[in-house]
């Protein structure tokens, strides 16, 4: 993205009211145009800076810092989104096999993006050995597998096959009805001594607030809302920790970002969310490290 379009994207996201973003996305998502095309055309549909080598490196390094290993490992990224640059970083860090699981094929296949990532890693002294002559050769040379059927794709993986799995601002996007089955699968494929690390963003994806908590479950979980590009499952901090526990994980909260006060009036929240304490609702985002409970395989 050029500097001009990048500035335009930030300006539009800041200046557009949350409710207008929601209406526009709902209308546009009903048109017969691929989501990838909307992301290319409109700032409202563009995701994070995952084409930036510095950003990709910092995100992977942040999650991988939870792992104590110096040998080859099997890695899985949940929800890589538009860029598969994390493949190169994982390879540089010693991954011998890499899986990327998403719910749709939206990966960038412009090789200049991956060449930039390779050059960045080379400057840091890493050698990946990746063949970047084409997207297919890139994936094959890194022993990377990209699958795009979400929960179904996870279910095709063998038990105890992953040493390290991670996601960055992904778990909040999984449909509420699928989050427990998804976590169960993550626990199943993780090796007994494996590590799972996740950053979860609890803000709405309309105005970085709690505007998504204004609506009833019936409306918010409808297909119209869920497929419009702003959906989050609205699972609160305490609820997410309980779901990790129920799936068979030990939970270590590594960090937590908080609003000092509620970003919207409590009275504006739908009744279901008024039961949560301010302390719970004020959690903007958090990072956890998950390991399997010792009795989980028994």
PDB file of C-alpha atoms in Angstrom:
ATOM      1  CA  UNK A   1       0.000   0.000   0.000  1.00  0.00           C
ATOM      2  CA  UNK A   2       1.387   3.438  -0.893  1.00  0.00           C
ATOM      3  CA  UNK A   3       1.976   6.080   1.785  1.00  0.00           C
ATOM      4  CA  UNK A   4      -0.946   8.114   0.406  1.00  0.00           C
ATOM      5  CA  UNK A   5      -3.416   5.223   0.491  1.00  0.00           C
ATOM      6  CA  UNK A   6      -2.114   4.201   3.903  1.00  0.00           C
ATOM      7  CA  UNK A   7      -2.788   7.697   5.270  1.00  0.00           C
ATOM      8  CA  UNK A   8      -6.204   7.680   3.587  1.00  0.00           C
ATOM      9  CA  UNK A   9      -7.015   4.331   5.172  1.00  0.00           C
ATOM     10  CA  UNK A  10      -6.127   5.605   8.645  1.00  0.00           C
ATOM     11  CA  UNK A  11      -8.068   8.851   8.118  1.00  0.00           C
ATOM     12  CA  UNK A  12     -11.204   7.020   6.962  1.00  0.00           C
ATOM     13  CA  UNK A  13     -11.064   4.550   9.852  1.00  0.00           C
ATOM     14  CA  UNK A  14     -10.664   7.349  12.395  1.00  0.00           C
ATOM     15  CA  UNK A  15     -13.217   9.766  10.929  1.00  0.00           C
ATOM     16  CA  UNK A  16     -16.016   7.360   9.989  1.00  0.00           C
ATOM     17  CA  UNK A  17     -18.569   6.815  12.821  1.00  0.00           C
ATOM     18  CA  UNK A  18     -18.862   3.203  13.981  1.00  0.00           C
ATOM     19  CA  UNK A  19     -22.514   2.882  12.989  1.00  0.00           C
ATOM     20  CA  UNK A  20     -21.809   4.187   9.477  1.00  0.00           C
ATOM     21  CA  UNK A  21     -18.971   1.682   9.062  1.00  0.00           C
ATOM     22  CA  UNK A  22     -21.360  -1.068  10.113  1.00  0.00           C
ATOM     23  CA  UNK A  23     -24.076  -0.016   7.661  1.00  0.00           C
ATOM     24  CA  UNK A  24     -21.641   0.381   4.745  1.00  0.00           C
ATOM     25  CA  UNK A  25     -20.004  -2.969   5.371  1.00  0.00           C
ATOM     26  CA  UNK A  26     -23.355  -4.734   5.634  1.00  0.00           C
ATOM     27  CA  UNK A  27     -24.538  -3.250   2.351  1.00  0.00           C
ATOM     28  CA  UNK A  28     -21.309  -3.926   0.462  1.00  0.00           C
ATOM     29  CA  UNK A  29     -20.999  -7.463   1.823  1.00  0.00           C
ATOM     30  CA  UNK A  30     -24.359  -8.294   0.243  1.00  0.00           C
ATOM     31  CA  UNK A  31     -22.987  -7.493  -3.222  1.00  0.00           C
ATOM     32  CA  UNK A  32     -21.491 -10.315  -5.363  1.00  0.00           C
ATOM     33  CA  UNK A  33     -17.908  -9.112  -4.932  1.00  0.00           C
ATOM     34  CA  UNK A  34     -15.135 -11.132  -3.280  1.00  0.00           C
ATOM     35  CA  UNK A  35     -14.013  -9.897   0.136  1.00  0.00           C
ATOM     36  CA  UNK A  36     -10.429  -9.756  -1.189  1.00  0.00           C
ATOM     37  CA  UNK A  37     -11.537  -7.206  -3.796  1.00  0.00           C
ATOM     38  CA  UNK A  38     -13.204  -5.000  -1.176  1.00  0.00           C
ATOM     39  CA  UNK A  39     -10.003  -5.035   0.885  1.00  0.00           C
ATOM     40  CA  UNK A  40      -8.046  -3.810  -2.125  1.00  0.00           C
ATOM     41  CA  UNK A  41     -10.518  -1.040  -2.928  1.00  0.00           C
ATOM     42  CA  UNK A  42     -11.786   0.261   0.395  1.00  0.00           C
ATOM     43  CA  UNK A  43      -9.946   1.238   3.592  1.00  0.00           C
ATOM     44  CA  UNK A  44     -12.888   0.010   5.677  1.00  0.00           C
ATOM     45  CA  UNK A  45     -12.149  -3.567   4.619  1.00  0.00           C
ATOM     46  CA  UNK A  46      -8.382  -3.462   4.971  1.00  0.00           C
ATOM     47  CA  UNK A  47      -6.840  -5.406   7.822  1.00  0.00           C
ATOM     48  CA  UNK A  48      -3.645  -5.017   9.808  1.00  0.00           C
ATOM     49  CA  UNK A  49      -0.088  -4.217   8.625  1.00  0.00           C
ATOM     50  CA  UNK A  50       0.886  -7.833   7.953  1.00  0.00           C
ATOM     51  CA  UNK A  51       2.891  -6.923   4.836  1.00  0.00           C
ATOM     52  CA  UNK A  52       5.391  -5.022   7.003  1.00  0.00           C
ATOM     53  CA  UNK A  53       8.470  -7.215   7.689  1.00  0.00           C
ATOM     54  CA  UNK A  54       9.147  -5.443  10.985  1.00  0.00           C
ATOM     55  CA  UNK A  55       5.589  -5.993  12.164  1.00  0.00           C
ATOM     56  CA  UNK A  56       5.434  -9.660  11.136  1.00  0.00           C
ATOM     57  CA  UNK A  57       8.774 -10.349  12.800  1.00  0.00           C
ATOM     58  CA  UNK A  58       7.753  -8.608  16.023  1.00  0.00           C
ATOM     59  CA  UNK A  59       4.437 -10.471  16.203  1.00  0.00           C
ATOM     60  CA  UNK A  60       5.980 -13.893  15.661  1.00  0.00           C
ATOM     61  CA  UNK A  61       8.836 -13.152  18.055  1.00  0.00           C
ATOM     62  CA  UNK A  62       6.366 -11.967  20.706  1.00  0.00           C
ATOM     63  CA  UNK A  63       4.468 -15.259  20.568  1.00  0.00           C
ATOM     64  CA  UNK A  64       7.508 -17.483  20.136  1.00  0.00           C
ATOM     65  CA  UNK A  65       9.153 -15.959  23.207  1.00  0.00           C
ATOM     66  CA  UNK A  66       6.833 -18.214  25.230  1.00  0.00           C
ATOM     67  CA  UNK A  67       8.615 -21.303  23.818  1.00  0.00           C
ATOM     68  CA  UNK A  68      11.728 -22.853  25.299  1.00  0.00           C
ATOM     69  CA  UNK A  69      13.239 -24.783  22.390  1.00  0.00           C
ATOM     70  CA  UNK A  70      16.385 -24.667  20.295  1.00  0.00           C
ATOM     71  CA  UNK A  71      15.626 -27.469  17.841  1.00  0.00           C
ATOM     72  CA  UNK A  72      13.315 -28.074  14.919  1.00  0.00           C
ATOM     73  CA  UNK A  73       9.614 -27.689  15.667  1.00  0.00           C
ATOM     74  CA  UNK A  74       6.214 -27.970  14.004  1.00  0.00           C
ATOM     75  CA  UNK A  75       4.343 -24.666  13.924  1.00  0.00           C
ATOM     76  CA  UNK A  76       0.725 -23.702  13.250  1.00  0.00           C
ATOM     77  CA  UNK A  77      -0.646 -20.197  12.787  1.00  0.00           C
ATOM     78  CA  UNK A  78      -4.386 -19.777  13.170  1.00  0.00           C
ATOM     79  CA  UNK A  79      -5.828 -17.029  10.971  1.00  0.00           C
ATOM     80  CA  UNK A  80      -2.804 -15.695   9.053  1.00  0.00           C
ATOM     81  CA  UNK A  81      -5.018 -13.422   6.957  1.00  0.00           C
ATOM     82  CA  UNK A  82      -3.628 -11.658   3.895  1.00  0.00           C
ATOM     83  CA  UNK A  83       0.089 -12.281   4.460  1.00  0.00           C
ATOM     84  CA  UNK A  84       1.889 -15.590   4.908  1.00  0.00           C
ATOM     85  CA  UNK A  85       5.160 -13.847   5.796  1.00  0.00           C
ATOM     86  CA  UNK A  86       5.139 -15.620   9.153  1.00  0.00           C
ATOM     87  CA  UNK A  87       6.162 -18.755   7.213  1.00  0.00           C
ATOM     88  CA  UNK A  88       9.563 -17.211   6.555  1.00  0.00           C
ATOM     89  CA  UNK A  89       9.967 -16.058  10.155  1.00  0.00           C
ATOM     90  CA  UNK A  90       8.997 -19.483  11.496  1.00  0.00           C
ATOM     91  CA  UNK A  91      11.467 -21.108   9.096  1.00  0.00           C
ATOM     92  CA  UNK A  92      14.180 -18.699  10.216  1.00  0.00           C
ATOM     93  CA  UNK A  93      13.474 -19.631  13.849  1.00  0.00           C
ATOM     94  CA  UNK A  94      13.817 -23.356  13.116  1.00  0.00           C
ATOM     95  CA  UNK A  95      10.383 -24.610  12.076  1.00  0.00           C
ATOM     96  CA  UNK A  96      10.666 -27.855  10.136  1.00  0.00           C
ATOM     97  CA  UNK A  97       6.979 -27.981   9.249  1.00  0.00           C
ATOM     98  CA  UNK A  98       4.461 -25.137   9.131  1.00  0.00           C
ATOM     99  CA  UNK A  99       0.662 -25.119   8.961  1.00  0.00           C
ATOM    100  CA  UNK A 100      -1.514 -22.074   8.336  1.00  0.00           C
ATOM    101  CA  UNK A 101      -5.249 -22.418   8.970  1.00  0.00           C
ATOM    102  CA  UNK A 102      -7.828 -19.854   7.899  1.00  0.00           C
ATOM    103  CA  UNK A 103     -11.514 -19.719   6.978  1.00  0.00           C
ATOM    104  CA  UNK A 104     -10.997 -18.373   3.464  1.00  0.00           C
ATOM    105  CA  UNK A 105      -8.214 -18.042   0.925  1.00  0.00           C
ATOM    106  CA  UNK A 106      -7.202 -14.410   1.168  1.00  0.00           C
ATOM    107  CA  UNK A 107      -3.416 -14.843   1.098  1.00  0.00           C
ATOM    108  CA  UNK A 108      -1.310 -12.416  -0.898  1.00  0.00           C
ATOM    109  CA  UNK A 109       0.565 -14.141  -3.738  1.00  0.00           C
ATOM    110  CA  UNK A 110       2.645 -11.122  -4.751  1.00  0.00           C
ATOM    111  CA  UNK A 111       6.181 -12.419  -4.362  1.00  0.00           C
ATOM    112  CA  UNK A 112       7.722  -8.985  -3.765  1.00  0.00           C
ATOM    113  CA  UNK A 113       6.065  -9.073  -0.328  1.00  0.00           C
ATOM    114  CA  UNK A 114       7.912 -12.269   0.565  1.00  0.00           C
ATOM    115  CA  UNK A 115      11.163 -11.087  -0.986  1.00  0.00           C
ATOM    116  CA  UNK A 116      11.014  -8.048   1.294  1.00  0.00           C
ATOM    117  CA  UNK A 117      10.489 -10.312   4.292  1.00  0.00           C
ATOM    118  CA  UNK A 118      13.399 -12.498   3.204  1.00  0.00           C
ATOM    119  CA  UNK A 119      15.657  -9.472   2.819  1.00  0.00           C
ATOM    120  CA  UNK A 120      14.675  -8.208   6.275  1.00  0.00           C
ATOM    121  CA  UNK A 121      15.536 -11.563   7.840  1.00  0.00           C
ATOM    122  CA  UNK A 122      18.836 -11.742   5.956  1.00  0.00           C
ATOM    123  CA  UNK A 123      19.837  -8.368   7.404  1.00  0.00           C
ATOM    124  CA  UNK A 124      19.210  -9.846  10.847  1.00  0.00           C
ATOM    125  CA  UNK A 125      21.471 -12.803  10.046  1.00  0.00           C
ATOM    126  CA  UNK A 126      18.791 -15.429   9.399  1.00  0.00           C
ATOM    127  CA  UNK A 127      18.892 -17.836   6.472  1.00  0.00           C
ATOM    128  CA  UNK A 128      15.630 -19.498   5.475  1.00  0.00           C
ATOM    129  CA  UNK A 129      16.637 -21.310   2.307  1.00  0.00           C
ATOM    130  CA  UNK A 130      13.230 -20.451   0.838  1.00  0.00           C
ATOM    131  CA  UNK A 131      12.747 -20.579  -2.921  1.00  0.00           C
ATOM    132  CA  UNK A 132      10.851 -17.402  -3.786  1.00  0.00           C
ATOM    133  CA  UNK A 133      10.613 -17.846  -7.547  1.00  0.00           C
ATOM    134  CA  UNK A 134       6.872 -18.547  -7.171  1.00  0.00           C
ATOM    135  CA  UNK A 135       4.249 -18.847  -4.445  1.00  0.00           C
ATOM    136  CA  UNK A 136       4.106 -22.646  -4.806  1.00  0.00           C
ATOM    137  CA  UNK A 137       7.886 -23.018  -4.631  1.00  0.00           C
ATOM    138  CA  UNK A 138       7.927 -20.716  -1.604  1.00  0.00           C
ATOM    139  CA  UNK A 139       5.440 -22.896   0.273  1.00  0.00           C
ATOM    140  CA  UNK A 140       7.044 -26.176  -0.787  1.00  0.00           C
ATOM    141  CA  UNK A 141      10.584 -25.104   0.092  1.00  0.00           C
ATOM    142  CA  UNK A 142       9.419 -24.072   3.581  1.00  0.00           C
ATOM    143  CA  UNK A 143       7.331 -27.250   4.022  1.00  0.00           C
ATOM    144  CA  UNK A 144       4.323 -25.014   4.620  1.00  0.00           C
ATOM    145  CA  UNK A 145       0.691 -26.075   4.184  1.00  0.00           C
ATOM    146  CA  UNK A 146      -2.030 -23.451   3.775  1.00  0.00           C
ATOM    147  CA  UNK A 147      -5.611 -24.662   4.364  1.00  0.00           C
ATOM    148  CA  UNK A 148      -8.736 -22.536   4.366  1.00  0.00           C
ATOM    149  CA  UNK A 149     -11.659 -24.462   5.839  1.00  0.00           C
ATOM    150  CA  UNK A 150     -11.273 -23.382   9.447  1.00  0.00           C
ATOM    151  CA  UNK A 151     -12.517 -25.909  11.957  1.00  0.00           C
ATOM    152  CA  UNK A 152     -12.831 -28.612   9.291  1.00  0.00           C
ATOM    153  CA  UNK A 153      -9.178 -28.105   8.323  1.00  0.00           C
ATOM    154  CA  UNK A 154      -8.059 -28.446  11.937  1.00  0.00           C
ATOM    155  CA  UNK A 155      -9.972 -31.702  12.234  1.00  0.00           C
ATOM    156  CA  UNK A 156      -7.887 -33.176   9.419  1.00  0.00           C
ATOM    157  CA  UNK A 157      -4.675 -32.834  11.432  1.00  0.00           C
ATOM    158  CA  UNK A 158      -3.315 -35.714  13.518  1.00  0.00           C
ATOM    159  CA  UNK A 159      -3.370 -35.831  17.313  1.00  0.00           C
ATOM    160  CA  UNK A 160      -0.309 -34.434  19.095  1.00  0.00           C
ATOM    161  CA  UNK A 161       1.312 -33.060  15.924  1.00  0.00           C
ATOM    162  CA  UNK A 162       2.020 -29.396  16.795  1.00  0.00           C
ATOM    163  CA  UNK A 163       4.819 -28.064  19.014  1.00  0.00           C
ATOM    164  CA  UNK A 164       3.875 -24.412  18.820  1.00  0.00           C
ATOM    165  CA  UNK A 165       0.643 -22.777  17.700  1.00  0.00           C
ATOM    166  CA  UNK A 166      -0.332 -19.138  17.850  1.00  0.00           C
ATOM    167  CA  UNK A 167      -2.814 -16.531  16.731  1.00  0.00           C
ATOM    168  CA  UNK A 168      -2.821 -12.755  16.786  1.00  0.00           C
ATOM    169  CA  UNK A 169      -6.216 -11.031  17.165  1.00  0.00           C
ATOM    170  CA  UNK A 170      -8.010 -14.049  15.683  1.00  0.00           C
ATOM    171  CA  UNK A 171      -9.889 -15.885  18.440  1.00  0.00           C
ATOM    172  CA  UNK A 172     -12.340 -13.004  18.841  1.00  0.00           C
ATOM    173  CA  UNK A 173     -13.437 -13.466  15.211  1.00  0.00           C
ATOM    174  CA  UNK A 174     -14.419 -17.124  15.506  1.00  0.00           C
ATOM    175  CA  UNK A 175     -18.187 -17.597  15.549  1.00  0.00           C
ATOM    176  CA  UNK A 176     -19.432 -17.980  19.099  1.00  0.00           C
ATOM    177  CA  UNK A 177     -20.939 -21.373  18.254  1.00  0.00           C
ATOM    178  CA  UNK A 178     -17.543 -22.624  17.031  1.00  0.00           C
ATOM    179  CA  UNK A 179     -15.157 -21.296  19.665  1.00  0.00           C
ATOM    180  CA  UNK A 180     -15.436 -24.275  22.043  1.00  0.00           C
ATOM    181  CA  UNK A 181     -15.033 -26.891  19.251  1.00  0.00           C
ATOM    182  CA  UNK A 182     -12.102 -24.845  17.898  1.00  0.00           C
ATOM    183  CA  UNK A 183     -10.310 -24.784  21.251  1.00  0.00           C
ATOM    184  CA  UNK A 184     -10.958 -28.508  21.683  1.00  0.00           C
ATOM    185  CA  UNK A 185      -9.230 -29.131  18.340  1.00  0.00           C
ATOM    186  CA  UNK A 186      -6.306 -26.912  19.285  1.00  0.00           C
ATOM    187  CA  UNK A 187      -5.858 -28.940  22.460  1.00  0.00           C
ATOM    188  CA  UNK A 188      -6.094 -32.206  20.508  1.00  0.00           C
ATOM    189  CA  UNK A 189      -3.397 -31.348  17.960  1.00  0.00           C
ATOM    190  CA  UNK A 190      -0.986 -29.794  20.482  1.00  0.00           C
ATOM    191  CA  UNK A 191       1.782 -32.086  21.701  1.00  0.00           C
ATOM    192  CA  UNK A 192       1.750 -32.839  25.458  1.00  0.00           C
ATOM    193  CA  UNK A 193       4.713 -30.492  25.960  1.00  0.00           C
ATOM    194  CA  UNK A 194       3.613 -27.994  23.311  1.00  0.00           C
ATOM    195  CA  UNK A 195       2.894 -24.294  23.748  1.00  0.00           C
ATOM    196  CA  UNK A 196      -0.037 -22.243  22.452  1.00  0.00           C
ATOM    197  CA  UNK A 197       0.116 -18.441  22.526  1.00  0.00           C
ATOM    198  CA  UNK A 198      -2.669 -16.022  21.639  1.00  0.00           C
ATOM    199  CA  UNK A 199      -3.346 -12.304  21.610  1.00  0.00           C
ATOM    200  CA  UNK A 200      -7.085 -11.593  21.863  1.00  0.00           C
ATOM    201  CA  UNK A 201      -8.528  -8.168  21.032  1.00  0.00           C
ATOM    202  CA  UNK A 202     -11.809  -7.554  22.885  1.00  0.00           C
ATOM    203  CA  UNK A 203     -12.576  -4.182  21.323  1.00  0.00           C
ATOM    204  CA  UNK A 204     -15.212  -3.859  18.640  1.00  0.00           C
ATOM    205  CA  UNK A 205     -13.900  -3.713  15.084  1.00  0.00           C
ATOM    206  CA  UNK A 206     -15.983  -0.659  14.284  1.00  0.00           C
ATOM    207  CA  UNK A 207     -14.614   2.046  16.550  1.00  0.00           C
ATOM    208  CA  UNK A 208     -12.176   0.218  18.879  1.00  0.00           C
ATOM    209  CA  UNK A 209     -14.738   0.501  21.663  1.00  0.00           C
ATOM    210  CA  UNK A 210     -17.579  -1.692  22.949  1.00  0.00           C
ATOM    211  CA  UNK A 211     -20.206  -0.722  20.407  1.00  0.00           C
ATOM    212  CA  UNK A 212     -20.683  -4.380  19.481  1.00  0.00           C
ATOM    213  CA  UNK A 213     -22.127  -4.992  22.962  1.00  0.00           C
ATOM    214  CA  UNK A 214     -25.143  -2.814  22.179  1.00  0.00           C
ATOM    215  CA  UNK A 215     -26.916  -5.612  20.280  1.00  0.00           C
ATOM    216  CA  UNK A 216     -28.826  -8.764  21.214  1.00  0.00           C
ATOM    217  CA  UNK A 217     -27.328 -12.190  20.509  1.00  0.00           C
ATOM    218  CA  UNK A 218     -30.146 -12.955  18.080  1.00  0.00           C
ATOM    219  CA  UNK A 219     -29.222  -9.975  15.921  1.00  0.00           C
ATOM    220  CA  UNK A 220     -25.455 -10.057  16.319  1.00  0.00           C
ATOM    221  CA  UNK A 221     -25.109 -13.793  15.641  1.00  0.00           C
ATOM    222  CA  UNK A 222     -27.281 -13.640  12.522  1.00  0.00           C
ATOM    223  CA  UNK A 223     -25.556 -14.416   9.213  1.00  0.00           C
ATOM    224  CA  UNK A 224     -26.105 -10.849   8.015  1.00  0.00           C
ATOM    225  CA  UNK A 225     -23.988  -9.479  10.857  1.00  0.00           C
ATOM    226  CA  UNK A 226     -21.526 -12.374  11.042  1.00  0.00           C
ATOM    227  CA  UNK A 227     -20.548 -12.183   7.366  1.00  0.00           C
ATOM    228  CA  UNK A 228     -20.201  -8.423   7.085  1.00  0.00           C
ATOM    229  CA  UNK A 229     -16.565  -8.009   8.075  1.00  0.00           C
ATOM    230  CA  UNK A 230     -16.986  -6.504  11.549  1.00  0.00           C
ATOM    231  CA  UNK A 231     -18.053  -9.612  13.472  1.00  0.00           C
ATOM    232  CA  UNK A 232     -16.470 -10.517  16.786  1.00  0.00           C
ATOM    233  CA  UNK A 233     -17.887 -13.172  19.102  1.00  0.00           C
ATOM    234  CA  UNK A 234     -18.141 -10.692  22.027  1.00  0.00           C
ATOM    235  CA  UNK A 235     -16.790 -13.262  24.494  1.00  0.00           C
ATOM    236  CA  UNK A 236     -15.525 -11.323  27.487  1.00  0.00           C
ATOM    237  CA  UNK A 237     -12.177 -11.777  29.228  1.00  0.00           C
ATOM    238  CA  UNK A 238     -13.453 -13.956  32.094  1.00  0.00           C
ATOM    239  CA  UNK A 239     -15.508 -16.063  29.682  1.00  0.00           C
ATOM    240  CA  UNK A 240     -12.540 -16.664  27.389  1.00  0.00           C
ATOM    241  CA  UNK A 241     -10.366 -17.793  30.283  1.00  0.00           C
ATOM    242  CA  UNK A 242     -13.085 -20.246  31.320  1.00  0.00           C
ATOM    243  CA  UNK A 243     -13.294 -21.611  27.760  1.00  0.00           C
ATOM    244  CA  UNK A 244      -9.523 -22.190  27.694  1.00  0.00           C
ATOM    245  CA  UNK A 245      -9.813 -24.075  30.973  1.00  0.00           C
ATOM    246  CA  UNK A 246     -12.745 -26.174  29.783  1.00  0.00           C
ATOM    247  CA  UNK A 247     -10.831 -27.144  26.622  1.00  0.00           C
ATOM    248  CA  UNK A 248      -8.071 -28.655  28.777  1.00  0.00           C
ATOM    249  CA  UNK A 249      -5.523 -25.852  28.986  1.00  0.00           C
ATOM    250  CA  UNK A 250      -3.515 -24.369  31.808  1.00  0.00           C
ATOM    251  CA  UNK A 251      -3.802 -20.606  31.333  1.00  0.00           C
ATOM    252  CA  UNK A 252      -1.065 -18.066  31.978  1.00  0.00           C
ATOM    253  CA  UNK A 253      -2.145 -14.465  31.343  1.00  0.00           C
ATOM    254  CA  UNK A 254       1.050 -12.786  30.125  1.00  0.00           C
ATOM    255  CA  UNK A 255      -0.283  -9.270  29.629  1.00  0.00           C
ATOM    256  CA  UNK A 256      -3.492  -7.282  29.696  1.00  0.00           C
ATOM    257  CA  UNK A 257      -4.431  -3.838  28.369  1.00  0.00           C
ATOM    258  CA  UNK A 258      -7.253  -1.951  30.084  1.00  0.00           C
ATOM    259  CA  UNK A 259      -9.434   1.070  29.521  1.00  0.00           C
ATOM    260  CA  UNK A 260      -9.274   3.295  32.623  1.00  0.00           C
ATOM    261  CA  UNK A 261     -13.060   3.702  32.404  1.00  0.00           C
ATOM    262  CA  UNK A 262     -15.801   2.140  30.287  1.00  0.00           C
ATOM    263  CA  UNK A 263     -15.540   3.573  26.748  1.00  0.00           C
ATOM    264  CA  UNK A 264     -19.348   3.767  26.425  1.00  0.00           C
ATOM    265  CA  UNK A 265     -22.184   4.238  28.899  1.00  0.00           C
ATOM    266  CA  UNK A 266     -23.148   1.057  30.765  1.00  0.00           C
ATOM    267  CA  UNK A 267     -26.764   1.883  29.969  1.00  0.00           C
ATOM    268  CA  UNK A 268     -25.979   1.615  26.242  1.00  0.00           C
ATOM    269  CA  UNK A 269     -24.982  -2.041  26.622  1.00  0.00           C
ATOM    270  CA  UNK A 270     -27.464  -4.789  25.864  1.00  0.00           C
ATOM    271  CA  UNK A 271     -28.857  -6.287  29.072  1.00  0.00           C
ATOM    272  CA  UNK A 272     -26.785  -9.483  28.769  1.00  0.00           C
ATOM    273  CA  UNK A 273     -23.553  -7.541  29.088  1.00  0.00           C
ATOM    274  CA  UNK A 274     -24.566  -5.357  32.027  1.00  0.00           C
ATOM    275  CA  UNK A 275     -24.025  -8.338  34.329  1.00  0.00           C
ATOM    276  CA  UNK A 276     -20.261  -8.117  33.779  1.00  0.00           C
ATOM    277  CA  UNK A 277     -18.170  -6.080  36.170  1.00  0.00           C
ATOM    278  CA  UNK A 278     -16.385  -2.940  34.972  1.00  0.00           C
ATOM    279  CA  UNK A 279     -13.102  -4.728  35.640  1.00  0.00           C
ATOM    280  CA  UNK A 280     -14.084  -7.410  33.136  1.00  0.00           C
ATOM    281  CA  UNK A 281     -15.540  -5.041  30.541  1.00  0.00           C
ATOM    282  CA  UNK A 282     -12.552  -2.704  30.721  1.00  0.00           C
ATOM    283  CA  UNK A 283     -10.167  -5.336  29.325  1.00  0.00           C
ATOM    284  CA  UNK A 284      -9.228  -4.139  25.844  1.00  0.00           C
ATOM    285  CA  UNK A 285      -6.915  -6.996  24.895  1.00  0.00           C
ATOM    286  CA  UNK A 286      -4.782  -9.666  26.483  1.00  0.00           C
ATOM    287  CA  UNK A 287      -2.140 -12.271  25.727  1.00  0.00           C
ATOM    288  CA  UNK A 288      -2.112 -15.810  27.075  1.00  0.00           C
ATOM    289  CA  UNK A 289       0.210 -18.778  27.006  1.00  0.00           C
ATOM    290  CA  UNK A 290      -1.583 -22.140  27.080  1.00  0.00           C
ATOM    291  CA  UNK A 291      -0.225 -25.558  27.966  1.00  0.00           C
ATOM    292  CA  UNK A 292      -2.104 -28.819  28.247  1.00  0.00           C
ATOM    293  CA  UNK A 293      -3.246 -30.011  31.654  1.00  0.00           C
ATOM    294  CA  UNK A 294      -1.413 -33.177  32.641  1.00  0.00           C
ATOM    295  CA  UNK A 295      -4.625 -35.215  32.861  1.00  0.00           C
ATOM    296  CA  UNK A 296      -5.929 -33.964  29.501  1.00  0.00           C
ATOM    297  CA  UNK A 297      -4.837 -37.057  27.541  1.00  0.00           C
ATOM    298  CA  UNK A 298      -6.094 -39.491  30.185  1.00  0.00           C
TER     299      UNK A 298
END
